[in-house]
mmCIF file of C-alpha atoms (C1' of nucleotides) and ligand atoms in Angstrom:
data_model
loop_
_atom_site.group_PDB
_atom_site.id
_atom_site.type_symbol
_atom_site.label_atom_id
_atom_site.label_comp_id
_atom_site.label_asym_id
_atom_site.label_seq_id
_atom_site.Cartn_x
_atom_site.Cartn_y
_atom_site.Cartn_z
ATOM 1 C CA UNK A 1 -100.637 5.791 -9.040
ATOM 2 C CA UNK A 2 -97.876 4.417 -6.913
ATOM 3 C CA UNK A 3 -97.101 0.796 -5.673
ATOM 4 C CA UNK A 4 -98.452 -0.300 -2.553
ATOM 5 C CA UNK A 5 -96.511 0.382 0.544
ATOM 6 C CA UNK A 6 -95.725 -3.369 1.342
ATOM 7 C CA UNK A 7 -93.464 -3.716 -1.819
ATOM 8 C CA UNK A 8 -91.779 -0.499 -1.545
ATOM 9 C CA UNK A 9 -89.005 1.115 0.282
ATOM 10 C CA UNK A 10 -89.217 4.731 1.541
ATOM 11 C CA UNK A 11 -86.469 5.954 -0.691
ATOM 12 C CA UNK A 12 -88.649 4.474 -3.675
ATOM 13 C CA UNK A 13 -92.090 5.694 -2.302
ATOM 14 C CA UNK A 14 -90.735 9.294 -1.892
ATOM 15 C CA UNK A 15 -89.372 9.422 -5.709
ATOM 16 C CA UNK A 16 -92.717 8.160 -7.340
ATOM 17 C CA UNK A 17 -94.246 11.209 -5.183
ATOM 18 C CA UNK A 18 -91.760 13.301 -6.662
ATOM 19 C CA UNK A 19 -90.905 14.263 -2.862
ATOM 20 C CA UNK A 20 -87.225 14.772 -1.847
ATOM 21 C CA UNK A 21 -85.163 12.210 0.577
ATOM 22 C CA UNK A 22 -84.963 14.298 3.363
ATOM 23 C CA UNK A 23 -83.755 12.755 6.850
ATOM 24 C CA UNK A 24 -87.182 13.808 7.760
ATOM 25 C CA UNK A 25 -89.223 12.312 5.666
ATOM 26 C CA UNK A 26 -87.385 9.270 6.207
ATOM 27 C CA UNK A 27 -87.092 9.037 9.843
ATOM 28 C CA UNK A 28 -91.122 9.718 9.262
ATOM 29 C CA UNK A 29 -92.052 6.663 7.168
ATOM 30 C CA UNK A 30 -89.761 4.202 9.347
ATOM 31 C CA UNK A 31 -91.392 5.589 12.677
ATOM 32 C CA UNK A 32 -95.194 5.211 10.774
ATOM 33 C CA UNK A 33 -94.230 1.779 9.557
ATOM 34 C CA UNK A 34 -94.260 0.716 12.821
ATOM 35 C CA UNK A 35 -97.715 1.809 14.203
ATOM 36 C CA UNK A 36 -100.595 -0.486 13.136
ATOM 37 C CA UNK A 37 -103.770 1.462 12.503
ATOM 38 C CA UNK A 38 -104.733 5.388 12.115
ATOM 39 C CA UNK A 39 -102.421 7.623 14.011
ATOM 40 C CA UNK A 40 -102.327 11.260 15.065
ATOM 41 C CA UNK A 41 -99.537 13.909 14.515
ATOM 42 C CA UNK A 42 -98.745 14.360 17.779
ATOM 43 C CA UNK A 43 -98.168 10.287 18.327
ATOM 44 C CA UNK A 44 -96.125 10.769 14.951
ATOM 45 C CA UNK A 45 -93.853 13.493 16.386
ATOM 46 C CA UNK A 46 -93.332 11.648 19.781
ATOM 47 C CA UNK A 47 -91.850 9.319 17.406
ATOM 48 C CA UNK A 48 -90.219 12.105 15.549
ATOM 49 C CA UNK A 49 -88.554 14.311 18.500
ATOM 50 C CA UNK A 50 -86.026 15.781 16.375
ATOM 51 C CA UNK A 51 -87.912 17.315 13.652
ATOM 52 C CA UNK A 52 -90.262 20.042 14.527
ATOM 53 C CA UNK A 53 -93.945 19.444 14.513
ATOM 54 C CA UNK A 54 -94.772 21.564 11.515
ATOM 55 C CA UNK A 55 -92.717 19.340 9.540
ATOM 56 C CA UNK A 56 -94.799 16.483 10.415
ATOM 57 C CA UNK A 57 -98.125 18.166 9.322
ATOM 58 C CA UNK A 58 -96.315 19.549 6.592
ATOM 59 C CA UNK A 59 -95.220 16.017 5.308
ATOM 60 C CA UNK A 60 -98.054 13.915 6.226
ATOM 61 C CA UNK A 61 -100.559 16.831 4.132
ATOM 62 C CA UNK A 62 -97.557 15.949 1.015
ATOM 63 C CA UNK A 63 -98.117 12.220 1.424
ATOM 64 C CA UNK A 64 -102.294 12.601 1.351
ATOM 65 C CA UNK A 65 -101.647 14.859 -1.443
ATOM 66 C CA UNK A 66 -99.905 12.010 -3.727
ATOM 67 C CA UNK A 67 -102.155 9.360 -2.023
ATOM 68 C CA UNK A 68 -100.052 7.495 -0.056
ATOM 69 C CA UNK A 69 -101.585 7.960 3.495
ATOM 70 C CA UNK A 70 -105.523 8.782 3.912
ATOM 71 C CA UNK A 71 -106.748 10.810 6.623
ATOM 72 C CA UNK A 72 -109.390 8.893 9.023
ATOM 73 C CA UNK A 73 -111.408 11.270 11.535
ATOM 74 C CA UNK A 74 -112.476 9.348 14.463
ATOM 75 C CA UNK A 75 -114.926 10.878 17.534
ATOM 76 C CA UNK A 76 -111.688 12.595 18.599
ATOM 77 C CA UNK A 77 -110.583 16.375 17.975
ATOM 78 C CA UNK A 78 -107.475 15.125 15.777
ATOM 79 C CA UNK A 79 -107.441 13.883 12.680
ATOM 80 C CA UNK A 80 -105.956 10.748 12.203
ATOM 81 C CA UNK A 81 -103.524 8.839 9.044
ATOM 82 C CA UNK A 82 -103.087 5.664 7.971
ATOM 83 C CA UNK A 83 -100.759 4.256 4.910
ATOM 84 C CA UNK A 84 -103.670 4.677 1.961
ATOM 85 C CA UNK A 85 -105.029 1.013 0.983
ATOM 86 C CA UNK A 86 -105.503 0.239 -2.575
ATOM 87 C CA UNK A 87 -109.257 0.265 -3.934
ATOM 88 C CA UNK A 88 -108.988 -3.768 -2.962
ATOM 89 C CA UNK A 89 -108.743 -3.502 0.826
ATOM 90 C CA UNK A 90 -110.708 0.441 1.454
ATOM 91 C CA UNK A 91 -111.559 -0.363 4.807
ATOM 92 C CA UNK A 92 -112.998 0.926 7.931
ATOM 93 C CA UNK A 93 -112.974 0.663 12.153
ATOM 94 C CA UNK A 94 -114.499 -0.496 15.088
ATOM 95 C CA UNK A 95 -113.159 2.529 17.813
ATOM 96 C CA UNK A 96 -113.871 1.197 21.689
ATOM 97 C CA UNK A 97 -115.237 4.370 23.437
ATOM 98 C CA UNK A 98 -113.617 3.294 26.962
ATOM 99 C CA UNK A 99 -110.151 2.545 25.825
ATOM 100 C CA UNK A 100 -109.703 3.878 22.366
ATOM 101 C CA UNK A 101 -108.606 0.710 21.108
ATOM 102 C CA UNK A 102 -108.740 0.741 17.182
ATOM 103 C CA UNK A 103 -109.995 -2.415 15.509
ATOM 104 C CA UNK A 104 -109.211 -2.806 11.294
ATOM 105 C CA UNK A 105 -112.186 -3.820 10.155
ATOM 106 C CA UNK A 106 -112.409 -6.249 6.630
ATOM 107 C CA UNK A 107 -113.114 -4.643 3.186
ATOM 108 C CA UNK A 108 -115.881 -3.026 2.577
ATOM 109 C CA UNK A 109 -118.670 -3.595 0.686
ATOM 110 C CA UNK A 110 -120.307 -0.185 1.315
ATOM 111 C CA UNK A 111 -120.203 1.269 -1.954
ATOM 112 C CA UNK A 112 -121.721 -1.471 -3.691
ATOM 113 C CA UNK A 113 -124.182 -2.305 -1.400
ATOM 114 C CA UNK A 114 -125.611 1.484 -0.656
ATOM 115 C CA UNK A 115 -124.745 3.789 -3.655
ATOM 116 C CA UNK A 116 -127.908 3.216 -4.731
ATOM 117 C CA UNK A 117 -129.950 3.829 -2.300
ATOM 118 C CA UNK A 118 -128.965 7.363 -2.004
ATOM 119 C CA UNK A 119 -131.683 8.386 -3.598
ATOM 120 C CA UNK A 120 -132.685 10.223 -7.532
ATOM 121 C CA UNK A 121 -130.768 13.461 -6.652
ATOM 122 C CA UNK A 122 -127.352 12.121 -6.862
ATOM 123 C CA UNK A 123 -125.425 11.312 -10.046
ATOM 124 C CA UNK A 124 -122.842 9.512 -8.347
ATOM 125 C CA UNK A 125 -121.368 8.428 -5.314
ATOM 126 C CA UNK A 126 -117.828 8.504 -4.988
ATOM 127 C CA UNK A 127 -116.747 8.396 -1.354
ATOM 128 C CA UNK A 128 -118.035 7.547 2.211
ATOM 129 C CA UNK A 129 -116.607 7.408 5.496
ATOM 130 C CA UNK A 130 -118.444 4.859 7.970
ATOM 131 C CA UNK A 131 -116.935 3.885 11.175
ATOM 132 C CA UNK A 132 -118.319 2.040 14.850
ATOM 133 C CA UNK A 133 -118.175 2.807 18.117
ATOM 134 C CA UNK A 134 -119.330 0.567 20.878
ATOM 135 C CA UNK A 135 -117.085 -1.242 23.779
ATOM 136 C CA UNK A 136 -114.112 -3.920 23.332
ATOM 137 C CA UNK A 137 -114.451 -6.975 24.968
ATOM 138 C CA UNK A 138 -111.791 -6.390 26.875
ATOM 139 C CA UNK A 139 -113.651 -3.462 28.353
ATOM 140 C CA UNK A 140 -117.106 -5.199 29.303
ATOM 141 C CA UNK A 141 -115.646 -7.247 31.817
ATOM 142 C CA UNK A 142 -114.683 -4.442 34.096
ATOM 143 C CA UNK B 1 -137.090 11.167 27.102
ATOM 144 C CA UNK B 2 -138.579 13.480 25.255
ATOM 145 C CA UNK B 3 -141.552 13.789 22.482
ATOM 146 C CA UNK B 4 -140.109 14.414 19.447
ATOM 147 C CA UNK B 5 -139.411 18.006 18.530
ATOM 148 C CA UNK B 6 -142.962 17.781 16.212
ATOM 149 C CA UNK B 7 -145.614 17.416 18.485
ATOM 150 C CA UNK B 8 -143.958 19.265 21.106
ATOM 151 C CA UNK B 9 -143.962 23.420 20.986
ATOM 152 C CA UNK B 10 -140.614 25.445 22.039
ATOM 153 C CA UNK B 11 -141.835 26.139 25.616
ATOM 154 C CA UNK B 12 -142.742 22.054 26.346
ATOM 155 C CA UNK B 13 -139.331 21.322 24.964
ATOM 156 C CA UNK B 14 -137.136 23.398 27.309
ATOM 157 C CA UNK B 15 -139.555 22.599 30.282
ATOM 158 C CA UNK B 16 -139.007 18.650 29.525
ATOM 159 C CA UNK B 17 -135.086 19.287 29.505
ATOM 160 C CA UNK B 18 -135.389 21.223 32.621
ATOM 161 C CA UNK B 19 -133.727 24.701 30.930
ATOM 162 C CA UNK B 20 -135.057 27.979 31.302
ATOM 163 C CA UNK B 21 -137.376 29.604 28.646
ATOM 164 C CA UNK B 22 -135.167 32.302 27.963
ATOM 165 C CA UNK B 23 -135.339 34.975 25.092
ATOM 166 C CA UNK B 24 -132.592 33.479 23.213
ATOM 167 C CA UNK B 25 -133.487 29.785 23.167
ATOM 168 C CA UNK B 26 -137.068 30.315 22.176
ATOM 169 C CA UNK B 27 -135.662 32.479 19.565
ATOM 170 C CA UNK B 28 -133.128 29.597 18.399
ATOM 171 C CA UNK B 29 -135.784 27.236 18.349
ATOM 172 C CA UNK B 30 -138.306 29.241 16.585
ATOM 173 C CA UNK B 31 -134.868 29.913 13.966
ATOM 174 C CA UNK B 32 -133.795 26.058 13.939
ATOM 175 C CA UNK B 33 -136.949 24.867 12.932
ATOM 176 C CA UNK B 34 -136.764 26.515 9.886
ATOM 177 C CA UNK B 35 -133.926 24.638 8.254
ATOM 178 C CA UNK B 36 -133.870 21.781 6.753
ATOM 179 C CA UNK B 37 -130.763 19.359 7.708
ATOM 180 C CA UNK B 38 -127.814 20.120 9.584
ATOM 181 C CA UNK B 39 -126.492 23.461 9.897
ATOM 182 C CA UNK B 40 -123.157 25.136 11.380
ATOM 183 C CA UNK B 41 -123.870 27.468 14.390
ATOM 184 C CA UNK B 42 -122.510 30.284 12.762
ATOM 185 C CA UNK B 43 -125.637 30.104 9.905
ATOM 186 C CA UNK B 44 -127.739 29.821 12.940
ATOM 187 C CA UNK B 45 -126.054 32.509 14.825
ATOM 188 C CA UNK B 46 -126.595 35.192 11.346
ATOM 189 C CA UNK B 47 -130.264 34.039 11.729
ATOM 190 C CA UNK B 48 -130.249 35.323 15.617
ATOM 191 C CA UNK B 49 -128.084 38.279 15.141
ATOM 192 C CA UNK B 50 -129.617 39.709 18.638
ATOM 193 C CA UNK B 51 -127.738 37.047 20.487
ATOM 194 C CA UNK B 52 -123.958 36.185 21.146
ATOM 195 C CA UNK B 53 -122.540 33.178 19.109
ATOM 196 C CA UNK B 54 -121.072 32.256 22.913
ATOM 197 C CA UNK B 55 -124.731 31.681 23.480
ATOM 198 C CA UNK B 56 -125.774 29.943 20.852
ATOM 199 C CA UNK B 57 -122.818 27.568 20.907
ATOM 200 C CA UNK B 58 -123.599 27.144 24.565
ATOM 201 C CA UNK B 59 -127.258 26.646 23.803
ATOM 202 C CA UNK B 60 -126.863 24.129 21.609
ATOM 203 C CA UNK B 61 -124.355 21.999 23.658
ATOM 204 C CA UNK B 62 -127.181 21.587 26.231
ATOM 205 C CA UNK B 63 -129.541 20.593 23.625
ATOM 206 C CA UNK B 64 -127.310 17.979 22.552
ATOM 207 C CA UNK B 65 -126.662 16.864 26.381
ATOM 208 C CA UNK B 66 -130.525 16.342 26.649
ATOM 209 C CA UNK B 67 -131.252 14.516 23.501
ATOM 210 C CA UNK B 68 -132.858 17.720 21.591
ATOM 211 C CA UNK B 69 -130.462 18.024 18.745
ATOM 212 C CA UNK B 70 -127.481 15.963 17.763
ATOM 213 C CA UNK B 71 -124.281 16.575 16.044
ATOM 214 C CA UNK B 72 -123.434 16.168 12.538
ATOM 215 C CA UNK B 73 -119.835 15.494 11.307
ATOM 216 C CA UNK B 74 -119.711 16.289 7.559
ATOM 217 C CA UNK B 75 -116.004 16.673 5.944
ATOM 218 C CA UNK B 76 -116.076 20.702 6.320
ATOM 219 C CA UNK B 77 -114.251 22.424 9.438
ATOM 220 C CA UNK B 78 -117.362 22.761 11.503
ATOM 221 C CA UNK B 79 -119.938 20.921 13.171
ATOM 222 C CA UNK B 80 -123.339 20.475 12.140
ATOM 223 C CA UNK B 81 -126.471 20.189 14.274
ATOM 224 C CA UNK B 82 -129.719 18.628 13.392
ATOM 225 C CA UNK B 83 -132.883 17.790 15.726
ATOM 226 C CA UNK B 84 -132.765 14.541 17.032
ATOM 227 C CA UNK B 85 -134.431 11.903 15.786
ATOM 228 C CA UNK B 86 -135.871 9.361 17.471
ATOM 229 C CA UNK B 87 -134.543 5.438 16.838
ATOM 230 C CA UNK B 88 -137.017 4.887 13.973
ATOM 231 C CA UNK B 89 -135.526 7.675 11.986
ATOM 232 C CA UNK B 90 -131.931 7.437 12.775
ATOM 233 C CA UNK B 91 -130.506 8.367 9.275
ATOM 234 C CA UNK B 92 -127.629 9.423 7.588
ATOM 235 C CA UNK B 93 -126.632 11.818 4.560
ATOM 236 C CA UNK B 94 -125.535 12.793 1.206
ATOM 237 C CA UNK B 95 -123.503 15.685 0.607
ATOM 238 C CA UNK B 96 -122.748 17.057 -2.889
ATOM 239 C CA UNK B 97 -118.780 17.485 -3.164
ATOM 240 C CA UNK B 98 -119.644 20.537 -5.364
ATOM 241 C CA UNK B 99 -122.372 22.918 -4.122
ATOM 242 C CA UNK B 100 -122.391 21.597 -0.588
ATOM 243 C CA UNK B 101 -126.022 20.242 -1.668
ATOM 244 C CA UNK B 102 -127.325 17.924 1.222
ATOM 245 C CA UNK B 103 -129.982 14.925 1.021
ATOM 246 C CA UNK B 104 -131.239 12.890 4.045
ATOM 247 C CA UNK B 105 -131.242 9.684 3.391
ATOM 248 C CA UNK B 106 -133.760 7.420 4.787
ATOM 249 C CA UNK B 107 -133.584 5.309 7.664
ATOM 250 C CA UNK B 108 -130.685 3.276 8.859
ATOM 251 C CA UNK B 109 -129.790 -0.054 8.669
ATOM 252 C CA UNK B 110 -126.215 0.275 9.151
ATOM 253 C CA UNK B 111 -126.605 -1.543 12.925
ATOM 254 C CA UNK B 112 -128.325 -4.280 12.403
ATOM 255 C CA UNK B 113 -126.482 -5.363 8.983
ATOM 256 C CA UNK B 114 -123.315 -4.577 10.227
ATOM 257 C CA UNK B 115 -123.041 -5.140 13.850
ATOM 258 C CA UNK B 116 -122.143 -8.771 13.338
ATOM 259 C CA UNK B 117 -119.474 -7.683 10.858
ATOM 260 C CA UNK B 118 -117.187 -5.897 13.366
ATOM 261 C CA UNK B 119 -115.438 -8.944 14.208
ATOM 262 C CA UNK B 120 -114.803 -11.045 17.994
ATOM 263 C CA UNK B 121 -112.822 -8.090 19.730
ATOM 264 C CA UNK B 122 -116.190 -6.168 19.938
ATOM 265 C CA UNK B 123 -118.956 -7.013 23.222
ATOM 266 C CA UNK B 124 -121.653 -4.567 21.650
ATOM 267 C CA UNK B 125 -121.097 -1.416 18.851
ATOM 268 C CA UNK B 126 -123.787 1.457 20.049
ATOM 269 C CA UNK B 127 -123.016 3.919 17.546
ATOM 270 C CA UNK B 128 -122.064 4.889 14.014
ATOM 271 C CA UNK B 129 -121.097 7.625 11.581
ATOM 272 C CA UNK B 130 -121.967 6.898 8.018
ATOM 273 C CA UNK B 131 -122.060 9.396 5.483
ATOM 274 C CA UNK B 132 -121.706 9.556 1.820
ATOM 275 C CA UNK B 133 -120.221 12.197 -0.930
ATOM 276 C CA UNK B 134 -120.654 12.670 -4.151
ATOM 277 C CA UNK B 135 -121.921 14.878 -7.094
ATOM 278 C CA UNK B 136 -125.548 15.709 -7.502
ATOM 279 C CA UNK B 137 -127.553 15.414 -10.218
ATOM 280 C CA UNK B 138 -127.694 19.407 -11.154
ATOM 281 C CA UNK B 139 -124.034 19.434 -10.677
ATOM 282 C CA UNK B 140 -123.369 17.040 -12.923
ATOM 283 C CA UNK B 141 -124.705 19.025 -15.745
ATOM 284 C CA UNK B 142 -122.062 21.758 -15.855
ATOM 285 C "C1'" DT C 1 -142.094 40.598 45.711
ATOM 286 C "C1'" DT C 2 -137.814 38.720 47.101
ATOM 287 C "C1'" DT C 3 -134.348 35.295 46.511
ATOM 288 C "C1'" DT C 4 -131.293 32.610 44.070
ATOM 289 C "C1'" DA C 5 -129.450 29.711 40.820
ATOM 290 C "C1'" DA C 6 -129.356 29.573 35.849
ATOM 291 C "C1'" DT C 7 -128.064 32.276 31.836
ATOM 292 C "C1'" DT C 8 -125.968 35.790 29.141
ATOM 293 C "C1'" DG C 9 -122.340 38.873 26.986
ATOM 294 C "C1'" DC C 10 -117.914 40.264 26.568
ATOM 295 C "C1'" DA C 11 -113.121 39.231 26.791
ATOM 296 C "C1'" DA C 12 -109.693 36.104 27.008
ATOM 297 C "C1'" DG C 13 -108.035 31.426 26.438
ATOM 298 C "C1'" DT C 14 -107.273 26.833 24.102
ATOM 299 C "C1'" DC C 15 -106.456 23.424 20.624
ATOM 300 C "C1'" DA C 16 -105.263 21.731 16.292
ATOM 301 C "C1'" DC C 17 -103.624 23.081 12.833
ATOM 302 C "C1'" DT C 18 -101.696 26.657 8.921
ATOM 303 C "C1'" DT C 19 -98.805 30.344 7.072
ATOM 304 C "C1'" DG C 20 -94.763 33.678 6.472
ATOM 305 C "C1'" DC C 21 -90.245 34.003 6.080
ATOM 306 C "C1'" DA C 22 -85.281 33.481 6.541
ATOM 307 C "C1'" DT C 23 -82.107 29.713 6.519
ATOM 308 C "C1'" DG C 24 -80.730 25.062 5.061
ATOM 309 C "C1'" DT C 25 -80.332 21.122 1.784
ATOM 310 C "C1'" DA C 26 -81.388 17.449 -1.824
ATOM 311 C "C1'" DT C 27 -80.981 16.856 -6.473
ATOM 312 C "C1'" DG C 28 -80.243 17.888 -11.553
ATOM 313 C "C1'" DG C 29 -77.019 19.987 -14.511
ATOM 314 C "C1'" DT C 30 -72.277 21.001 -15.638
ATOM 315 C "C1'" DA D 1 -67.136 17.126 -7.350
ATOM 316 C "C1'" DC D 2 -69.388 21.725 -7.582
ATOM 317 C "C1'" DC D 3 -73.133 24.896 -8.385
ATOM 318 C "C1'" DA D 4 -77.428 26.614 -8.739
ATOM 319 C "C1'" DT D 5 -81.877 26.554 -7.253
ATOM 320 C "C1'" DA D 6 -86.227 24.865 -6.271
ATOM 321 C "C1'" DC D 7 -87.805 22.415 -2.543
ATOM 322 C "C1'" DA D 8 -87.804 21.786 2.739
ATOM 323 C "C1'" DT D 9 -87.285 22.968 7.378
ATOM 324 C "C1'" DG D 10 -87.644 25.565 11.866
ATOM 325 C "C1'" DC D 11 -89.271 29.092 14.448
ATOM 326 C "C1'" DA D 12 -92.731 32.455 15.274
ATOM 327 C "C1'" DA D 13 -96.934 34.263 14.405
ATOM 328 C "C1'" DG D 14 -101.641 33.690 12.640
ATOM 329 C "C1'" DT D 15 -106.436 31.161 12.053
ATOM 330 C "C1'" DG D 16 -110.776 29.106 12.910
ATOM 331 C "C1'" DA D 17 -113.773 26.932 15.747
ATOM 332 C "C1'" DC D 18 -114.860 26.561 19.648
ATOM 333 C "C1'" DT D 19 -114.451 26.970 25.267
ATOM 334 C "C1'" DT D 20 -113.944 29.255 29.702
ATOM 335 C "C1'" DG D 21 -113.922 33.034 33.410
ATOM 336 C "C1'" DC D 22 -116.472 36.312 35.389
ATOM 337 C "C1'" DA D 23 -119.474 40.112 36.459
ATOM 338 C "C1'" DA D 24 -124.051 41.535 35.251
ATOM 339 C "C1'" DT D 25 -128.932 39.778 34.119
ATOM 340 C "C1'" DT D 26 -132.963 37.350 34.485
ATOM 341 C "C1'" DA D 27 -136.210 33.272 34.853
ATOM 342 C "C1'" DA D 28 -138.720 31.046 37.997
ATOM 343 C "C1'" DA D 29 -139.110 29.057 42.770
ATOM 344 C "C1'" DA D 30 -140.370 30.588 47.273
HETATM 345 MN MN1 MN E 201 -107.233 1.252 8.900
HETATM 346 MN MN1 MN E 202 -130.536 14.690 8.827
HETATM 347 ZN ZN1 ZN E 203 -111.852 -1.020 25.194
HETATM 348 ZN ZN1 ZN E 204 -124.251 19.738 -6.211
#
DNA sequence: TTTTAATTGCAAGTCACTTGCATGTATGGT
DNA sequence: ACCATACATGCAAGTGACTTGCAATTAAAA
């Protein structure tokens, strides 16, 4: 559908999504370029001050619409976004329930390795969501 | 910390998480125990129209906070409940992306084949969301 | 029974979004 | 470069799914 986001620049990701340049949109995808794993909107906007919040959900719904960001819902009440990996590196995360520290886990091999064990009364499997929660090392020695 | 909810009647339950046998929890029980897999509060709450849905929400909660029930995050807006099953039949489920359809799955082994998996930055992962969507067999033929 | 702390119902509040609408602007056509 | 216009934005108001405050009930201990 659209390259991935490594080889791209913003200007170049917004025109294959048929989205408009706006100073917005921009400002948006150089702020989320800089966070490493799944985000919320409000961390987003922090980034963002001068554009209004609505904008952000607004955009970020218009980038999981064309696939370029995926949303990832953790134990917390907001969802979360991440720049949408290709089929080749669908991955999930290891969430530390004392200090929230994301980990990016490797590839998966979930689908392979489970869509058929859910039983005779599915045709087909086409999408999972498996994530971990436990404590960071960083947190067991306190 | 509790018999599981099979060989234990309403009344045992509530007694064994010290809450009060009151109208409206016997009343949920006696309701939950008629549906198979998770369910939102609000299908609960049009099976035990006598009662608020501030009561049943609350009711629930403590159910959860003593080990009765647990929640169940599927992709829709609200949360699911489901009684609790014990460590042997920790399980996970398949929801048809079409009619809503949804199949337990049978037990786990998510932990123990994966806990290794989630890298050196982790002392110990104690929980786990795994859940799978796709189309079901009598969806498929339409 | 009487006492008392747990529970309930109703109303109001909160949180994370979503929508309506008037104004502003990026882009395609001239 | 200029225009036209469909797309975007900002602000305010609306939703949906819970959560909380509080006075009135009620289960169950004394
Ligand atoms: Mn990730
Ligand atoms: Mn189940
Ligand atoms: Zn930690
Ligand atoms: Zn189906």
């Amino acid at each position: 559908m659209y390259g991935s986001v490594d080889n791209m620049n913003d200007h170049q990701i917004l025109a294959t999504a048929k989205l408009r340049a706006t100073t917005q949109r921009l400002a948006m995808l150089k702020e989320m370029r800089k966070i490493h794993g799944p985000f919320t909107v409000e961390r987003l906007h922090k980034m963002c001050r001068s554009m209004d919040v609505v904008t952000v959900y607004r955009n970020i719904k218009s980038l999981v619409a064309v696939g370029v960001m995926r949303e990832v819902r953790l134990k917390d009440a907001s969802l979360r976004y991440e720049f949408s990996p290709g089929e080749e590196t669908h991955h999930h995360h290891a969430v530390c329930n004392s200090c929230g520290y994301i980990e990016e886990l490797s590839e998966c091999k979930m689908h392979s390795l489970f869509s058929q064990q859910t039983s005779k009364k599915f045709k087909s499997i086409d999408e999972h969501v498996l994530e971990f929660f436990g404590t960071c090392n960083s947190c067991s020695k306190k």
